[in-house]
């Protein structure tokens, strides 16, 4: 276990709960340990860590169903602001790509399904022409939620006085890849967490005089889930390594991120199915903590691009590259 993962596990352990709003105490602990803005440069209040380090933290956050906007603050909002020369404000942040009417510093429009909007200090919006920083004071926020009951709020901006910068070339493409990379890490972690709880339950639940984990049919299902967890974790970690090595502007990184989001989304359905099959009816109850992970698997696989959408993009990339480029694309070699 790396030092970063060891620290993340010590902070995140036990954070899973039935709450739905941002976990303020956990966020404070993440900020105090430097994990909240891990990949940002020191000038932006970050720890200057790699995407591989961020992958470990995000996978741990997914495994513990942590109620914090790590992807939104670090990989998206913080990066957008710093890369466009804007000051990164304190506190948790969120970010979306949307179209707003920008007239000088006056901004108008509506934002749908904004992650964590009700609990952050500012909303960062990537429009086709500008990066817009909106302090939450004065914004009209209507509560919404995804399947996992995480905040996905509606935000109405009516002439708010914003901090605005012209958008840089390539920012929209990188934002999309960063969002998918972060979501893939969370999916890989949630799948790992669901498997761990299922293995534990199979060892504790006794049927016909012995733990159900002793039955061959259950063992086969657990082995299948374990293979899905291993594949999704490997794909997510490989995408982070490609982003570190080549940068998001490289075709290799785009291909790796697309593969990671597609593979983790695919694994999410299988792992959730097996977890509930092994748990039986109790796993579907609101009182059981399995739902904290499986509902996130179901919700996250469709956020930041579904596995079907990214698979279609992978197929288009392969067809455009031609047969001679297939092996280099798959293996990441020249």
Short mmCIF file of C-alpha atoms in Angstrom, two decimals:
data_model
loop_
_atom_site.label_atom_id
_atom_site.label_comp_id
_atom_site.label_asym_id
_atom_site.label_seq_id
_atom_site.Cartn_x
_atom_site.Cartn_y
_atom_site.Cartn_z
CA UNK A 1 0.00 0.00 0.00
CA UNK A 2 1.40 3.38 -1.02
CA UNK A 3 1.72 6.24 1.45
CA UNK A 4 -1.04 8.17 -0.34
CA UNK A 5 -3.42 5.20 -0.24
CA UNK A 6 -2.56 4.49 3.38
CA UNK A 7 -3.37 8.10 4.28
CA UNK A 8 -6.58 8.06 2.24
CA UNK A 9 -7.77 4.85 3.89
CA UNK A 10 -7.08 6.26 7.34
CA UNK A 11 -9.15 9.37 6.56
CA UNK A 12 -11.97 7.71 4.62
CA UNK A 13 -12.46 4.56 6.70
CA UNK A 14 -15.90 4.50 8.26
CA UNK A 15 -17.19 7.44 6.21
CA UNK A 16 -20.02 5.48 4.57
CA UNK A 17 -23.36 6.61 5.94
CA UNK A 18 -26.98 7.02 4.94
CA UNK A 19 -26.64 10.80 4.79
CA UNK A 20 -27.23 12.59 1.51
CA UNK A 21 -25.57 16.00 1.81
CA UNK A 22 -21.87 16.77 1.67
CA UNK A 23 -19.97 15.34 4.66
CA UNK A 24 -18.45 18.50 6.11
CA UNK A 25 -16.33 16.80 8.76
CA UNK A 26 -14.82 14.43 6.20
CA UNK A 27 -14.14 17.30 3.81
CA UNK A 28 -12.28 19.18 6.53
CA UNK A 29 -10.15 16.11 7.21
CA UNK A 30 -9.37 15.73 3.51
CA UNK A 31 -8.32 19.38 3.27
CA UNK A 32 -6.14 19.15 6.39
CA UNK A 33 -4.31 16.12 4.97
CA UNK A 34 -3.82 17.62 1.50
CA UNK A 35 -6.06 15.08 -0.22
CA UNK A 36 -8.85 17.45 -1.25
CA UNK A 37 -6.79 19.22 -3.97
CA UNK A 38 -4.28 16.50 -4.63
CA UNK A 39 -3.29 17.18 -8.26
CA UNK A 40 -3.42 20.98 -8.18
CA UNK A 41 -0.15 22.93 -8.01
CA UNK A 42 0.93 24.48 -4.75
CA UNK A 43 0.05 27.95 -6.08
CA UNK A 44 -3.59 26.80 -6.27
CA UNK A 45 -3.55 25.27 -2.80
CA UNK A 46 -2.79 21.79 -4.08
CA UNK A 47 -0.39 18.99 -3.28
CA UNK A 48 1.11 18.65 -6.80
CA UNK A 49 0.50 14.90 -6.86
CA UNK A 50 0.08 12.70 -9.92
CA UNK A 51 -3.12 11.37 -11.44
CA UNK A 52 -1.96 7.93 -10.32
CA UNK A 53 -2.01 9.22 -6.73
CA UNK A 54 -5.43 10.74 -7.32
CA UNK A 55 -6.65 7.40 -8.68
CA UNK A 56 -5.78 5.71 -5.39
CA UNK A 57 -7.60 8.35 -3.36
CA UNK A 58 -10.67 8.37 -5.59
CA UNK A 59 -10.92 4.60 -5.65
CA UNK A 60 -10.76 4.62 -1.85
CA UNK A 61 -13.47 7.30 -1.78
CA UNK A 62 -15.64 5.16 -4.03
CA UNK A 63 -15.07 2.07 -1.89
CA UNK A 64 -16.18 3.97 1.23
CA UNK A 65 -19.12 5.77 -0.46
CA UNK A 66 -17.63 9.09 0.66
CA UNK A 67 -19.98 12.07 0.36
CA UNK A 68 -17.45 14.61 -0.89
CA UNK A 69 -16.83 16.37 -4.25
CA UNK A 70 -13.23 15.27 -4.78
CA UNK A 71 -13.44 14.94 -8.56
CA UNK A 72 -15.33 18.20 -8.91
CA UNK A 73 -12.99 20.23 -6.68
CA UNK A 74 -9.62 18.86 -7.75
CA UNK A 75 -9.81 17.48 -11.27
CA UNK A 76 -12.42 19.89 -12.66
CA UNK A 77 -13.13 23.21 -10.90
CA UNK A 78 -9.67 23.76 -9.46
CA UNK A 79 -7.97 22.85 -12.72
CA UNK A 80 -10.29 25.04 -14.79
CA UNK A 81 -9.74 28.09 -12.62
CA UNK A 82 -5.98 27.74 -12.25
CA UNK A 83 -5.37 26.92 -15.91
CA UNK A 84 -7.29 30.06 -16.92
CA UNK A 85 -5.47 32.35 -14.51
CA UNK A 86 -8.27 32.65 -11.96
CA UNK A 87 -7.86 32.33 -8.21
CA UNK A 88 -9.10 29.07 -6.72
CA UNK A 89 -11.40 29.86 -3.76
CA UNK A 90 -11.36 27.98 -0.49
CA UNK A 91 -13.81 25.23 0.32
CA UNK A 92 -15.40 22.47 -1.74
CA UNK A 93 -16.16 23.32 -5.36
CA UNK A 94 -18.18 21.92 -8.20
CA UNK A 95 -18.00 22.27 -11.97
CA UNK A 96 -20.21 21.68 -15.00
CA UNK A 97 -20.04 22.26 -18.72
CA UNK A 98 -23.08 24.25 -19.83
CA UNK A 99 -24.20 27.20 -21.93
CA UNK A 100 -24.80 30.46 -20.06
CA UNK A 101 -25.40 33.97 -21.32
CA UNK A 102 -22.29 35.97 -20.43
CA UNK A 103 -22.37 39.77 -20.77
CA UNK A 104 -19.20 41.16 -19.24
CA UNK A 105 -19.39 39.87 -15.68
CA UNK A 106 -23.17 39.48 -15.69
CA UNK A 107 -24.28 35.89 -16.17
CA UNK A 108 -27.72 34.40 -16.75
CA UNK A 109 -29.06 30.92 -17.33
CA UNK A 110 -29.99 27.63 -15.69
CA UNK A 111 -27.72 24.73 -14.82
CA UNK A 112 -29.19 21.24 -14.51
CA UNK A 113 -27.98 18.38 -12.30
CA UNK A 114 -25.04 20.24 -10.77
CA UNK A 115 -23.13 17.88 -8.43
CA UNK A 116 -23.07 19.00 -4.77
CA UNK A 117 -24.24 22.54 -5.57
CA UNK A 118 -26.07 22.99 -2.26
CA UNK A 119 -22.91 22.29 -0.23
CA UNK A 120 -20.07 24.00 -2.10
CA UNK A 121 -18.57 27.45 -1.86
CA UNK A 122 -18.60 28.12 -5.61
CA UNK A 123 -19.79 26.72 -8.92
CA UNK A 124 -17.44 26.80 -11.91
CA UNK A 125 -19.05 26.66 -15.34
CA UNK A 126 -17.27 25.87 -18.60
CA UNK A 127 -19.28 27.57 -21.36
CA UNK A 128 -18.36 27.42 -25.06
CA UNK A 129 -16.67 30.81 -24.72
CA UNK A 130 -15.83 31.40 -21.04
CA UNK A 131 -14.85 29.92 -17.72
CA UNK A 132 -17.24 31.37 -15.14
CA UNK A 133 -16.75 31.38 -11.37
CA UNK A 134 -20.01 31.78 -9.47
CA UNK A 135 -19.99 32.11 -5.67
CA UNK A 136 -23.03 30.25 -4.35
CA UNK A 137 -24.28 33.29 -2.45
CA UNK A 138 -27.09 34.74 -4.50
CA UNK A 139 -27.65 31.65 -6.65
CA UNK A 140 -31.04 29.95 -6.60
CA UNK A 141 -30.41 26.27 -5.85
CA UNK A 142 -33.17 23.66 -6.04
CA UNK A 143 -32.34 20.30 -4.51
CA UNK A 144 -32.11 17.29 -6.79
CA UNK A 145 -30.45 13.90 -6.55
CA UNK A 146 -29.15 10.96 -8.55
CA UNK A 147 -30.11 7.34 -7.87
CA UNK A 148 -27.63 7.20 -4.99
CA UNK A 149 -29.24 10.31 -3.44
CA UNK A 150 -26.12 12.38 -4.04
CA UNK A 151 -26.90 16.06 -4.71
CA UNK A 152 -27.54 16.80 -8.37
CA UNK A 153 -29.11 20.23 -8.05
CA UNK A 154 -30.67 22.80 -10.34
CA UNK A 155 -28.97 26.20 -10.22
CA UNK A 156 -30.53 29.35 -11.65
CA UNK A 157 -28.22 32.27 -12.40
CA UNK A 158 -30.04 35.57 -12.89
CA UNK A 159 -27.59 38.36 -13.57
CA UNK A 160 -25.05 37.19 -10.99
CA UNK A 161 -21.80 39.14 -10.86
CA UNK A 162 -19.26 36.47 -11.80
CA UNK A 163 -15.52 36.17 -12.31
CA UNK A 164 -15.03 35.40 -16.00
CA UNK A 165 -12.14 34.40 -18.26
CA UNK A 166 -12.06 33.51 -21.98
CA UNK A 167 -11.93 29.78 -22.46
CA UNK A 168 -8.69 28.26 -23.71
CA UNK A 169 -8.53 26.07 -26.78
CA UNK A 170 -8.96 22.40 -25.93
CA UNK A 171 -10.44 23.05 -22.48
CA UNK A 172 -13.79 21.45 -23.31
CA UNK A 173 -12.19 18.22 -24.57
CA UNK A 174 -9.92 17.99 -21.53
CA UNK A 175 -12.80 18.73 -19.14
CA UNK A 176 -14.75 15.81 -20.62
CA UNK A 177 -11.81 13.43 -20.25
CA UNK A 178 -11.01 14.57 -16.71
CA UNK A 179 -14.62 14.06 -15.65
CA UNK A 180 -14.70 10.57 -17.16
CA UNK A 181 -11.35 9.68 -15.59
CA UNK A 182 -12.51 10.74 -12.15
CA UNK A 183 -15.82 8.90 -12.47
CA UNK A 184 -14.00 5.74 -13.60
CA UNK A 185 -11.89 5.80 -10.43
CA UNK A 186 -14.98 6.17 -8.25
CA UNK A 187 -16.69 3.31 -10.09
CA UNK A 188 -13.68 1.03 -9.68
CA UNK A 189 -13.59 1.80 -5.97
CA UNK A 190 -17.32 1.30 -5.43
CA UNK A 191 -17.12 -2.07 -7.20
CA UNK A 192 -14.27 -3.07 -4.90
CA UNK A 193 -16.24 -1.98 -1.85
CA UNK A 194 -19.35 -3.88 -2.94
CA UNK A 195 -17.30 -7.03 -3.49
CA UNK A 196 -15.67 -6.74 -0.05
CA UNK A 197 -19.06 -6.45 1.66
CA UNK A 198 -20.42 -9.36 -0.36
CA UNK A 199 -17.51 -11.66 0.47
CA UNK A 200 -17.90 -10.75 4.14
CA UNK A 201 -21.64 -11.45 4.05
CA UNK A 202 -21.12 -14.77 2.28
CA UNK A 203 -18.82 -15.84 5.09
CA UNK A 204 -21.29 -14.83 7.81
CA UNK A 205 -24.66 -15.91 6.38
CA UNK A 206 -25.37 -19.52 7.32
CA UNK A 207 -27.75 -21.64 5.28
CA UNK A 208 -28.27 -25.40 5.54
CA UNK A 209 -25.73 -25.57 8.34
CA UNK A 210 -22.81 -23.75 6.71
CA UNK A 211 -21.85 -20.29 5.38
CA UNK A 212 -23.25 -19.67 1.93
CA UNK A 213 -19.72 -18.81 0.78
CA UNK A 214 -18.94 -22.51 1.00
CA UNK A 215 -21.39 -23.33 -1.78
CA UNK A 216 -19.81 -23.73 -5.20
CA UNK A 217 -22.46 -21.69 -7.01
CA UNK A 218 -21.86 -18.73 -4.69
CA UNK A 219 -18.09 -19.09 -5.01
CA UNK A 220 -18.39 -18.98 -8.79
CA UNK A 221 -20.40 -15.75 -8.63
CA UNK A 222 -17.91 -14.18 -6.22
CA UNK A 223 -15.04 -15.17 -8.52
CA UNK A 224 -16.82 -13.54 -11.46
CA UNK A 225 -17.35 -10.37 -9.45
CA UNK A 226 -13.69 -10.40 -8.38
CA UNK A 227 -12.58 -10.62 -12.01
CA UNK A 228 -14.77 -7.63 -12.88
CA UNK A 229 -13.34 -5.65 -9.98
CA UNK A 230 -9.78 -6.49 -11.04
CA UNK A 231 -10.45 -5.52 -14.67
CA UNK A 232 -12.14 -2.24 -13.79
CA UNK A 233 -9.40 -1.28 -11.34
CA UNK A 234 -6.69 -2.07 -13.88
CA UNK A 235 -8.41 -0.04 -16.60
CA UNK A 236 -8.94 2.95 -14.30
CA UNK A 237 -5.36 2.91 -13.04
CA UNK A 238 -3.98 2.53 -16.58
CA UNK A 239 -5.93 5.61 -17.68
CA UNK A 240 -4.48 7.65 -14.82
CA UNK A 241 -0.99 6.48 -15.77
CA UNK A 242 -1.59 7.47 -19.42
CA UNK A 243 -2.74 10.93 -18.33
CA UNK A 244 0.43 11.34 -16.25
CA UNK A 245 2.68 10.05 -19.00
CA UNK A 246 1.22 11.67 -22.10
CA UNK A 247 -1.19 14.40 -20.98
CA UNK A 248 -4.87 14.68 -21.83
CA UNK A 249 -4.11 16.15 -25.24
CA UNK A 250 -2.57 12.90 -26.43
CA UNK A 251 -4.61 10.34 -28.36
CA UNK A 252 -3.23 7.60 -26.12
CA UNK A 253 -4.65 9.24 -23.00
CA UNK A 254 -8.03 9.85 -24.63
CA UNK A 255 -8.19 6.20 -25.69
CA UNK A 256 -7.21 4.98 -22.21
CA UNK A 257 -9.78 7.18 -20.49
CA UNK A 258 -12.52 6.06 -22.87
CA UNK A 259 -11.60 2.42 -22.23
CA UNK A 260 -11.55 2.98 -18.46
CA UNK A 261 -14.97 4.62 -18.32
CA UNK A 262 -16.45 1.96 -20.59
CA UNK A 263 -14.91 -0.92 -18.65
CA UNK A 264 -15.77 0.38 -15.19
CA UNK A 265 -19.33 1.11 -16.30
CA UNK A 266 -19.66 -2.40 -17.67
CA UNK A 267 -18.27 -3.90 -14.48
CA UNK A 268 -20.62 -1.83 -12.35
CA UNK A 269 -23.68 -3.67 -13.60
CA UNK A 270 -22.17 -7.12 -13.10
CA UNK A 271 -20.79 -6.45 -9.63
CA UNK A 272 -24.04 -4.87 -8.42
CA UNK A 273 -26.04 -7.79 -9.80
CA UNK A 274 -23.89 -10.40 -8.09
CA UNK A 275 -23.74 -8.46 -4.82
CA UNK A 276 -27.52 -8.33 -4.59
CA UNK A 277 -27.91 -11.92 -5.72
CA UNK A 278 -25.63 -13.14 -2.91
CA UNK A 279 -27.22 -10.88 -0.29
CA UNK A 280 -30.76 -11.80 -1.29
CA UNK A 281 -33.68 -9.67 -0.16
CA UNK A 282 -31.84 -8.03 2.73
CA UNK A 283 -29.47 -6.29 0.32
CA UNK A 284 -32.35 -4.33 -1.18
CA UNK A 285 -33.52 -2.88 2.12
CA UNK A 286 -32.87 0.76 2.93
CA UNK A 287 -31.32 -0.22 6.26
CA UNK A 288 -28.55 -2.31 4.67
CA UNK A 289 -25.38 -0.44 3.68
CA UNK A 290 -24.90 -2.45 0.46
CA UNK A 291 -27.21 0.04 -1.25
CA UNK A 292 -24.76 2.87 -0.58
CA UNK A 293 -22.41 1.21 -3.04
CA UNK A 294 -24.71 -0.43 -5.57
CA UNK A 295 -26.83 2.67 -6.09
CA UNK A 296 -23.62 4.59 -6.74
CA UNK A 297 -22.54 1.94 -9.25
CA UNK A 298 -25.87 2.29 -11.08
CA UNK A 299 -25.81 6.10 -10.95
CA UNK A 300 -22.15 6.68 -11.80
CA UNK A 301 -22.05 4.32 -14.79
CA UNK A 302 -24.35 6.75 -16.63
CA UNK A 303 -22.70 9.98 -15.44
CA UNK A 304 -19.94 11.58 -17.53
CA UNK A 305 -20.83 9.31 -20.43
CA UNK A 306 -22.32 5.82 -20.29
CA UNK A 307 -20.28 2.73 -21.11
CA UNK A 308 -22.21 2.42 -24.39
CA UNK A 309 -21.29 5.97 -25.36
CA UNK A 310 -17.60 5.48 -24.62
CA UNK A 311 -17.59 2.07 -26.34
CA UNK A 312 -18.98 3.69 -29.46
CA UNK A 313 -16.21 6.29 -29.28
CA UNK A 314 -13.59 3.57 -28.90
CA UNK A 315 -14.97 1.76 -31.92
CA UNK A 316 -14.93 4.92 -34.01
CA UNK A 317 -11.32 5.60 -33.00
CA UNK A 318 -10.21 2.09 -33.94
CA UNK A 319 -12.00 2.19 -37.30
CA UNK A 320 -10.52 5.58 -38.13
CA UNK A 321 -7.01 4.46 -37.20
CA UNK A 322 -7.10 1.33 -39.36
CA UNK A 323 -5.98 -2.27 -38.70
CA UNK A 324 -2.27 -1.50 -38.36
CA UNK A 325 -2.95 0.86 -35.46
CA UNK A 326 -5.12 -1.54 -33.42
CA UNK A 327 -2.34 -3.23 -31.46
CA UNK A 328 -0.53 0.03 -30.57
CA UNK A 329 -3.86 1.51 -29.43
CA UNK A 330 -4.69 -1.48 -27.24
CA UNK A 331 -1.25 -1.80 -25.70
CA UNK A 332 -0.32 1.88 -25.57
CA UNK A 333 2.90 1.27 -27.49
CA UNK A 334 4.28 3.23 -30.47
#
